[in-house]
Amino acid sequence: MDCSLAARLLKGVRAATLSGQQPQMLPRPVIGESWGRMLRSGVDPDRDVRSGLLNVEEIEERRQASGLLEILPVLREALVTVADAAHHIMVVSDADGRILWREGSAAVLHKADQLGFELGADWAEETVGTNGVGTPLVARRPVQVFSAEHFVVSQHSWTCTGAPITDPRDGHLIGVVDVSGPLETMHPATLSLVGAVAQLAEARLRERHAVTLDRLRAVAAPILARIGGRAVAVDVQGWTAAVTGMQPVDRIVLPKSLSGLSELSDGRAWVPTLGMCAVAPLPGGWLLRPDGPDGAAEPLGGTRVVLDLSRPRRWSVTVTDGTRSWSHELSPRHAELLYLLALHRGGRSASGLAQDMFGDPTRTVTVRAEMSRVRRYLGSLLGHRPYRFHEEAELEVVLPQSPADLLPHSVAPGVLRSRSTPEH
C-alpha cells in the first residue's frame, strides 16, 4: 500500500466533506459518522485544542480505579514487543479517553509527545476529534484511523488503531487499547490484532471473575446451609455465588447504597426484583435475605421509568417508585432494545424486535435471551407476548439534541431509521 498516496486521497475527501461538497469517494462509515459528530459538536478541524494534562497523582488514582490494572500484563505481552518492532507504541486509556499508560519505541514516544499523545492527556473524541482512542469509545468497536481520517489536521501524520475493552462482570466500558505510530507504519492487519488482544483481555477478566465467585461460594455455602427461608449470596456486581430457598438467577441488580454498608442504618435495603432485604456483608460480596414471598410482584402504581440515552457513551435506566429509586447502566445491546420498546408502547413481538435489531425476523432466539436478561432487573415493568413497557408505568426517554447522535454505536435498522429522522 502506498501510504503517501492514500494520505493525499484522504486529505481531498476530508476537505470536500468539511466544505460541504461531494467528495470523489465517501469516507468509511465509521469515519464519516465521527466527522458528523465533530461538526455538530463544534470541534475545530484546523486547530488542536485540548484540556490540561493530569498530574502524577491523578494518573495513579485513575489507574487504580480504572479496572485496567488486572489486564495490563496481557496487553503488554501481546502488543508491546510487536509495537516496538513495527515502530509503534501501545497506549491504554480509561473510559474517559485519558491516557494512563504508553510503552514501545522510544523514537515514536518522542513523536507522540510532540503530538500531545502523552500520559494524562485527554483523547476523548469530543475533545480532539476522530482518533483511535476516542472514536472506539463512542463506536464501541475496533477502529483504525489513518492520516486525514483524523478530524483535526495536526494529527494527519499519525495512524492509530484502538479497540474498546468492556468489563464482562458488569458490562461497563473500562478503556481502550491502542497501537499508534507515524502514518507510514500503518498496516491493515493491526485492526484485527488489536481487536483480538482486547477480546483476550476481556477473557482474562472473565477467568478472574469465575475464581472470585468460587471463593465467595466457598464462604457462603456453610452460612446458607444454616439459614431457613430465602437467601442469596452475591458478589459486589450482583453475580450470584450461592442461593437457598429461591429460584436462582445469574445476576441481581444491586442498589448503589450497598457500596457502603454503613449507609444502611438498619442493615436493610430495597433490591430491585427482590424487594426489601436484610443485608449482611461477606468477603467480596453480600448476603441478601428477602422479606417477601418468592416471585412477589413489584408495585407499579406511580412507578416512573427514565431511559436516558442523551450521552454518547453511557446510557441508563432509572426507576422511581414512591420514595425508592435505583439506576442501572445499560449495555449497548440493552440500550437498543429498551429504546425500540419505547418506540412501540403497544408492544413488539420477538420477530418484530429481531427485525428492528438485526433486519432479520428469524433471530428470535437472540432477542428472547437478551430480553430475559433485561427482565432480571426491570422485572414486572416489562411485559411479554408482546414485549412492552407496562402500561401503568410512566415512561420518559431522554434523547440527545441531534437525532444523528442517538446510540452512535448502533447498526440496528430501527435505530438507524430514528437517526435519519429530523425529529425523534
PDB file of N, CA and C in Angstrom, residues 295-368:
ATOM      1  N   GLY A 295     -41.079 -14.471  44.046  1.00  0.00           N
ATOM      2  CA  GLY A 295     -41.873 -14.126  42.874  1.00  0.00           C
ATOM      3  C   GLY A 295     -42.879 -13.034  43.120  1.00  0.00           C
ATOM      4  N   ALA A 296     -42.818 -12.339  44.281  1.00  0.00           N
ATOM      5  CA  ALA A 296     -43.764 -11.258  44.559  1.00  0.00           C
ATOM      6  C   ALA A 296     -43.632 -10.167  43.521  1.00  0.00           C
ATOM      7  N   ALA A 297     -44.777  -9.703  43.033  1.00  0.00           N
ATOM      8  CA  ALA A 297     -44.757  -8.667  42.005  1.00  0.00           C
ATOM      9  C   ALA A 297     -44.358  -7.334  42.603  1.00  0.00           C
ATOM     10  N   GLU A 298     -43.654  -6.526  41.813  1.00  0.00           N
ATOM     11  CA  GLU A 298     -43.294  -5.190  42.256  1.00  0.00           C
ATOM     12  C   GLU A 298     -44.487  -4.261  42.075  1.00  0.00           C
ATOM     13  N   PRO A 299     -44.670  -3.287  42.973  1.00  0.00           N
ATOM     14  CA  PRO A 299     -45.748  -2.328  42.790  1.00  0.00           C
ATOM     15  C   PRO A 299     -45.519  -1.488  41.540  1.00  0.00           C
ATOM     16  N   LEU A 300     -46.617  -1.213  40.801  1.00  0.00           N
ATOM     17  CA  LEU A 300     -46.485  -0.455  39.572  1.00  0.00           C
ATOM     18  C   LEU A 300     -47.151   0.908  39.645  1.00  0.00           C
ATOM     19  N   GLY A 301     -48.111   1.074  40.539  1.00  0.00           N
ATOM     20  CA  GLY A 301     -48.803   2.345  40.635  1.00  0.00           C
ATOM     21  C   GLY A 301     -47.834   3.465  40.971  1.00  0.00           C
ATOM     22  N   GLY A 302     -47.775   4.504  40.132  1.00  0.00           N
ATOM     23  CA  GLY A 302     -46.884   5.629  40.379  1.00  0.00           C
ATOM     24  C   GLY A 302     -45.443   5.367  40.021  1.00  0.00           C
ATOM     25  N   THR A 303     -45.135   4.243  39.394  1.00  0.00           N
ATOM     26  CA  THR A 303     -43.759   3.933  39.016  1.00  0.00           C
ATOM     27  C   THR A 303     -43.355   4.749  37.791  1.00  0.00           C
ATOM     28  N   ARG A 304     -42.182   5.351  37.862  1.00  0.00           N
ATOM     29  CA  ARG A 304     -41.671   6.165  36.760  1.00  0.00           C
ATOM     30  C   ARG A 304     -40.362   5.568  36.260  1.00  0.00           C
ATOM     31  N   VAL A 305     -40.260   5.409  34.946  1.00  0.00           N
ATOM     32  CA  VAL A 305     -39.062   4.859  34.323  1.00  0.00           C
ATOM     33  C   VAL A 305     -38.465   5.927  33.426  1.00  0.00           C
ATOM     34  N   VAL A 306     -37.189   6.248  33.636  1.00  0.00           N
ATOM     35  CA  VAL A 306     -36.486   7.218  32.790  1.00  0.00           C
ATOM     36  C   VAL A 306     -35.376   6.489  32.046  1.00  0.00           C
ATOM     37  N   LEU A 307     -35.489   6.459  30.729  1.00  0.00           N
ATOM     38  CA  LEU A 307     -34.477   5.857  29.862  1.00  0.00           C
ATOM     39  C   LEU A 307     -33.624   6.993  29.312  1.00  0.00           C
ATOM     40  N   ASP A 308     -32.387   7.100  29.795  1.00  0.00           N
ATOM     41  CA  ASP A 308     -31.511   8.212  29.429  1.00  0.00           C
ATOM     42  C   ASP A 308     -30.514   7.759  28.363  1.00  0.00           C
ATOM     43  N   LEU A 309     -30.713   8.243  27.141  1.00  0.00           N
ATOM     44  CA  LEU A 309     -29.837   7.924  26.016  1.00  0.00           C
ATOM     45  C   LEU A 309     -29.135   9.175  25.498  1.00  0.00           C
ATOM     46  N   SER A 310     -29.075  10.214  26.330  1.00  0.00           N
ATOM     47  CA  SER A 310     -28.602  11.517  25.866  1.00  0.00           C
ATOM     48  C   SER A 310     -27.092  11.600  25.728  1.00  0.00           C
ATOM     49  N   ARG A 311     -26.355  10.735  26.440  1.00  0.00           N
ATOM     50  CA  ARG A 311     -24.897  10.819  26.404  1.00  0.00           C
ATOM     51  C   ARG A 311     -24.333   9.878  25.356  1.00  0.00           C
ATOM     52  N   PRO A 312     -23.136  10.176  24.819  1.00  0.00           N
ATOM     53  CA  PRO A 312     -22.605   9.357  23.725  1.00  0.00           C
ATOM     54  C   PRO A 312     -22.063   8.004  24.144  1.00  0.00           C
ATOM     55  N   ARG A 313     -21.714   7.828  25.433  1.00  0.00           N
ATOM     56  CA  ARG A 313     -21.063   6.581  25.836  1.00  0.00           C
ATOM     57  C   ARG A 313     -21.744   5.872  26.988  1.00  0.00           C
ATOM     58  N   ARG A 314     -22.569   6.567  27.775  1.00  0.00           N
ATOM     59  CA  ARG A 314     -23.182   5.938  28.946  1.00  0.00           C
ATOM     60  C   ARG A 314     -24.691   6.135  28.895  1.00  0.00           C
ATOM     61  N   TRP A 315     -25.405   5.012  28.932  1.00  0.00           N
ATOM     62  CA  TRP A 315     -26.862   5.038  28.880  1.00  0.00           C
ATOM     63  C   TRP A 315     -27.374   4.353  30.148  1.00  0.00           C
ATOM     64  N   SER A 316     -28.522   4.794  30.635  1.00  0.00           N
ATOM     65  CA  SER A 316     -29.003   4.257  31.905  1.00  0.00           C
ATOM     66  C   SER A 316     -30.520   4.202  31.929  1.00  0.00           C
ATOM     67  N   VAL A 317     -31.036   3.371  32.827  1.00  0.00           N
ATOM     68  CA  VAL A 317     -32.461   3.351  33.130  1.00  0.00           C
ATOM     69  C   VAL A 317     -32.601   3.590  34.632  1.00  0.00           C
ATOM     70  N   THR A 318     -33.478   4.513  34.991  1.00  0.00           N
ATOM     71  CA  THR A 318     -33.737   4.841  36.390  1.00  0.00           C
ATOM     72  C   THR A 318     -35.198   4.586  36.698  1.00  0.00           C
ATOM     73  N   VAL A 319     -35.455   3.847  37.763  1.00  0.00           N
ATOM     74  CA  VAL A 319     -36.820   3.507  38.169  1.00  0.00           C
ATOM     75  C   VAL A 319     -37.096   4.160  39.523  1.00  0.00           C
ATOM     76  N   THR A 320     -38.190   4.910  39.601  1.00  0.00           N
ATOM     77  CA  THR A 320     -38.609   5.543  40.847  1.00  0.00           C
ATOM     78  C   THR A 320     -40.004   5.050  41.196  1.00  0.00           C
ATOM     79  N   ASP A 321     -40.125   4.529  42.398  1.00  0.00           N
ATOM     80  CA  ASP A 321     -41.412   4.015  42.867  1.00  0.00           C
ATOM     81  C   ASP A 321     -41.640   4.563  44.268  1.00  0.00           C
ATOM     82  N   GLY A 322     -42.441   5.628  44.373  1.00  0.00           N
ATOM     83  CA  GLY A 322     -42.626   6.272  45.665  1.00  0.00           C
ATOM     84  C   GLY A 322     -41.331   6.925  46.107  1.00  0.00           C
ATOM     85  N   THR A 323     -40.829   6.539  47.258  1.00  0.00           N
ATOM     86  CA  THR A 323     -39.587   7.108  47.781  1.00  0.00           C
ATOM     87  C   THR A 323     -38.358   6.301  47.374  1.00  0.00           C
ATOM     88  N   ARG A 324     -38.564   5.177  46.684  1.00  0.00           N
ATOM     89  CA  ARG A 324     -37.439   4.318  46.293  1.00  0.00           C
ATOM     90  C   ARG A 324     -37.029   4.630  44.869  1.00  0.00           C
ATOM     91  N   SER A 325     -35.719   4.670  44.640  1.00  0.00           N
ATOM     92  CA  SER A 325     -35.215   4.937  43.290  1.00  0.00           C
ATOM     93  C   SER A 325     -33.917   4.163  43.101  1.00  0.00           C
ATOM     94  N   TRP A 326     -33.744   3.619  41.908  1.00  0.00           N
ATOM     95  CA  TRP A 326     -32.498   2.935  41.592  1.00  0.00           C
ATOM     96  C   TRP A 326     -32.195   3.121  40.108  1.00  0.00           C
ATOM     97  N   SER A 327     -30.902   3.045  39.779  1.00  0.00           N
ATOM     98  CA  SER A 327     -30.456   3.223  38.400  1.00  0.00           C
ATOM     99  C   SER A 327     -29.592   2.056  37.976  1.00  0.00           C
ATOM    100  N   HIS A 328     -29.601   1.804  36.687  1.00  0.00           N
ATOM    101  CA  HIS A 328     -28.791   0.722  36.137  1.00  0.00           C
ATOM    102  C   HIS A 328     -28.170   1.209  34.833  1.00  0.00           C
ATOM    103  N   GLU A 329     -26.852   1.098  34.731  1.00  0.00           N
ATOM    104  CA  GLU A 329     -26.169   1.477  33.489  1.00  0.00           C
ATOM    105  C   GLU A 329     -26.356   0.377  32.460  1.00  0.00           C
ATOM    106  N   LEU A 330     -26.725   0.764  31.255  1.00  0.00           N
ATOM    107  CA  LEU A 330     -27.118  -0.194  30.224  1.00  0.00           C
ATOM    108  C   LEU A 330     -25.958  -0.551  29.307  1.00  0.00           C
ATOM    109  N   SER A 331     -25.945  -1.808  28.893  1.00  0.00           N
ATOM    110  CA  SER A 331     -25.017  -2.226  27.843  1.00  0.00           C
ATOM    111  C   SER A 331     -25.505  -1.664  26.512  1.00  0.00           C
ATOM    112  N   PRO A 332     -24.655  -1.613  25.484  1.00  0.00           N
ATOM    113  CA  PRO A 332     -25.102  -1.129  24.172  1.00  0.00           C
ATOM    114  C   PRO A 332     -26.322  -1.886  23.657  1.00  0.00           C
ATOM    115  N   ARG A 333     -26.345  -3.207  23.805  1.00  0.00           N
ATOM    116  CA  ARG A 333     -27.452  -4.003  23.280  1.00  0.00           C
ATOM    117  C   ARG A 333     -28.749  -3.716  24.053  1.00  0.00           C
ATOM    118  N   HIS A 334     -28.658  -3.600  25.365  1.00  0.00           N
ATOM    119  CA  HIS A 334     -29.865  -3.337  26.152  1.00  0.00           C
ATOM    120  C   HIS A 334     -30.377  -1.920  25.938  1.00  0.00           C
ATOM    121  N   ALA A 335     -29.484  -0.976  25.693  1.00  0.00           N
ATOM    122  CA  ALA A 335     -29.924   0.386  25.363  1.00  0.00           C
ATOM    123  C   ALA A 335     -30.724   0.381  24.064  1.00  0.00           C
ATOM    124  N   GLU A 336     -30.269  -0.394  23.095  1.00  0.00           N
ATOM    125  CA  GLU A 336     -31.004  -0.503  21.829  1.00  0.00           C
ATOM    126  C   GLU A 336     -32.385  -1.117  22.049  1.00  0.00           C
ATOM    127  N   LEU A 337     -32.424  -2.216  22.780  1.00  0.00           N
ATOM    128  CA  LEU A 337     -33.691  -2.921  22.991  1.00  0.00           C
ATOM    129  C   LEU A 337     -34.717  -2.044  23.709  1.00  0.00           C
ATOM    130  N   LEU A 338     -34.291  -1.380  24.766  1.00  0.00           N
ATOM    131  CA  LEU A 338     -35.236  -0.560  25.523  1.00  0.00           C
ATOM    132  C   LEU A 338     -35.688   0.654  24.712  1.00  0.00           C
ATOM    133  N   TYR A 339     -34.811   1.204  23.899  1.00  0.00           N
ATOM    134  CA  TYR A 339     -35.231   2.308  23.031  1.00  0.00           C
ATOM    135  C   TYR A 339     -36.286   1.833  22.039  1.00  0.00           C
ATOM    136  N   LEU A 340     -36.070   0.686  21.446  1.00  0.00           N
ATOM    137  CA  LEU A 340     -37.030   0.165  20.472  1.00  0.00           C
ATOM    138  C   LEU A 340     -38.375  -0.140  21.125  1.00  0.00           C
ATOM    139  N   LEU A 341     -38.353  -0.642  22.364  1.00  0.00           N
ATOM    140  CA  LEU A 341     -39.610  -0.876  23.074  1.00  0.00           C
ATOM    141  C   LEU A 341     -40.296   0.447  23.415  1.00  0.00           C
ATOM    142  N   ALA A 342     -39.493   1.473  23.715  1.00  0.00           N
ATOM    143  CA  ALA A 342     -40.082   2.785  23.998  1.00  0.00           C
ATOM    144  C   ALA A 342     -40.774   3.360  22.764  1.00  0.00           C
ATOM    145  N   LEU A 343     -40.277   3.029  21.574  1.00  0.00           N
ATOM    146  CA  LEU A 343     -40.916   3.481  20.336  1.00  0.00           C
ATOM    147  C   LEU A 343     -42.255   2.789  20.112  1.00  0.00           C
ATOM    148  N   HIS A 344     -42.411   1.578  20.661  1.00  0.00           N
ATOM    149  CA  HIS A 344     -43.607   0.763  20.422  1.00  0.00           C
ATOM    150  C   HIS A 344     -44.270   0.480  21.771  1.00  0.00           C
ATOM    151  N   ARG A 345     -44.931   1.483  22.352  1.00  0.00           N
ATOM    152  CA  ARG A 345     -45.542   1.287  23.663  1.00  0.00           C
ATOM    153  C   ARG A 345     -46.633   0.218  23.633  1.00  0.00           C
ATOM    154  N   GLY A 346     -47.229  -0.014  22.465  1.00  0.00           N
ATOM    155  CA  GLY A 346     -48.240  -1.051  22.361  1.00  0.00           C
ATOM    156  C   GLY A 346     -47.666  -2.452  22.371  1.00  0.00           C
ATOM    157  N   GLY A 347     -46.342  -2.568  22.236  1.00  0.00           N
ATOM    158  CA  GLY A 347     -45.705  -3.880  22.290  1.00  0.00           C
ATOM    159  C   GLY A 347     -45.070  -4.280  20.974  1.00  0.00           C
ATOM    160  N   ARG A 348     -44.129  -5.205  21.069  1.00  0.00           N
ATOM    161  CA  ARG A 348     -43.404  -5.690  19.891  1.00  0.00           C
ATOM    162  C   ARG A 348     -43.161  -7.181  20.083  1.00  0.00           C
ATOM    163  N   SER A 349     -43.450  -7.957  19.059  1.00  0.00           N
ATOM    164  CA  SER A 349     -43.202  -9.400  19.122  1.00  0.00           C
ATOM    165  C   SER A 349     -41.704  -9.674  19.046  1.00  0.00           C
ATOM    166  N   ALA A 350     -41.312 -10.901  19.362  1.00  0.00           N
ATOM    167  CA  ALA A 350     -39.907 -11.279  19.259  1.00  0.00           C
ATOM    168  C   ALA A 350     -39.408 -11.127  17.823  1.00  0.00           C
ATOM    169  N   SER A 351     -40.214 -11.511  16.856  1.00  0.00           N
ATOM    170  CA  SER A 351     -39.798 -11.379  15.459  1.00  0.00           C
ATOM    171  C   SER A 351     -39.731  -9.913  15.048  1.00  0.00           C
ATOM    172  N   GLY A 352     -40.664  -9.087  15.576  1.00  0.00           N
ATOM    173  CA  GLY A 352     -40.610  -7.662  15.280  1.00  0.00           C
ATOM    174  C   GLY A 352     -39.356  -7.013  15.838  1.00  0.00           C
ATOM    175  N   LEU A 353     -38.997  -7.371  17.075  1.00  0.00           N
ATOM    176  CA  LEU A 353     -37.766  -6.841  17.652  1.00  0.00           C
ATOM    177  C   LEU A 353     -36.534  -7.339  16.900  1.00  0.00           C
ATOM    178  N   ALA A 354     -36.575  -8.593  16.455  1.00  0.00           N
ATOM    179  CA  ALA A 354     -35.458  -9.126  15.675  1.00  0.00           C
ATOM    180  C   ALA A 354     -35.293  -8.345  14.369  1.00  0.00           C
ATOM    181  N   GLN A 355     -36.416  -7.990  13.756  1.00  0.00           N
ATOM    182  CA  GLN A 355     -36.361  -7.179  12.535  1.00  0.00           C
ATOM    183  C   GLN A 355     -35.772  -5.801  12.845  1.00  0.00           C
ATOM    184  N   ASP A 356     -36.207  -5.189  13.965  1.00  0.00           N
ATOM    185  CA  ASP A 356     -35.705  -3.873  14.338  1.00  0.00           C
ATOM    186  C   ASP A 356     -34.225  -3.907  14.706  1.00  0.00           C
ATOM    187  N   MET A 357     -33.782  -5.001  15.338  1.00  0.00           N
ATOM    188  CA  MET A 357     -32.412  -5.094  15.818  1.00  0.00           C
ATOM    189  C   MET A 357     -31.431  -5.527  14.741  1.00  0.00           C
ATOM    190  N   PHE A 358     -31.831  -6.547  13.971  1.00  0.00           N
ATOM    191  CA  PHE A 358     -30.888  -7.190  13.061  1.00  0.00           C
ATOM    192  C   PHE A 358     -31.314  -7.146  11.595  1.00  0.00           C
ATOM    193  N   GLY A 359     -32.519  -6.654  11.320  1.00  0.00           N
ATOM    194  CA  GLY A 359     -33.020  -6.714   9.955  1.00  0.00           C
ATOM    195  C   GLY A 359     -33.355  -8.127   9.544  1.00  0.00           C
ATOM    196  N   ASP A 360     -33.569  -9.010  10.535  1.00  0.00           N
ATOM    197  CA  ASP A 360     -33.818 -10.427  10.280  1.00  0.00           C
ATOM    198  C   ASP A 360     -34.851 -10.936  11.287  1.00  0.00           C
ATOM    199  N   PRO A 361     -36.100 -11.110  10.888  1.00  0.00           N
ATOM    200  CA  PRO A 361     -37.149 -11.515  11.837  1.00  0.00           C
ATOM    201  C   PRO A 361     -36.991 -12.921  12.391  1.00  0.00           C
ATOM    202  N   THR A 362     -36.068 -13.708  11.837  1.00  0.00           N
ATOM    203  CA  THR A 362     -35.890 -15.081  12.324  1.00  0.00           C
ATOM    204  C   THR A 362     -34.970 -15.169  13.541  1.00  0.00           C
ATOM    205  N   ARG A 363     -34.305 -14.064  13.912  1.00  0.00           N
ATOM    206  CA  ARG A 363     -33.337 -14.129  15.018  1.00  0.00           C
ATOM    207  C   ARG A 363     -34.025 -13.928  16.365  1.00  0.00           C
ATOM    208  N   THR A 364     -35.077 -14.678  16.577  1.00  0.00           N
ATOM    209  CA  THR A 364     -35.871 -14.525  17.801  1.00  0.00           C
ATOM    210  C   THR A 364     -35.184 -15.124  19.025  1.00  0.00           C
ATOM    211  N   VAL A 365     -34.347 -16.137  18.837  1.00  0.00           N
ATOM    212  CA  VAL A 365     -33.667 -16.754  19.980  1.00  0.00           C
ATOM    213  C   VAL A 365     -32.766 -15.727  20.667  1.00  0.00           C
ATOM    214  N   THR A 366     -32.026 -14.954  19.866  1.00  0.00           N
ATOM    215  CA  THR A 366     -31.144 -13.926  20.428  1.00  0.00           C
ATOM    216  C   THR A 366     -31.956 -12.866  21.157  1.00  0.00           C
ATOM    217  N   VAL A 367     -33.067 -12.442  20.560  1.00  0.00           N
ATOM    218  CA  VAL A 367     -33.915 -11.419  21.179  1.00  0.00           C
ATOM    219  C   VAL A 367     -34.470 -11.919  22.508  1.00  0.00           C
ATOM    220  N   ARG A 368     -34.973 -13.140  22.524  1.00  0.00           N
ATOM    221  CA  ARG A 368     -35.560 -13.675  23.767  1.00  0.00           C
ATOM    222  C   ARG A 368     -34.503 -13.794  24.868  1.00  0.00           C
TER     223      ARG A 368
END
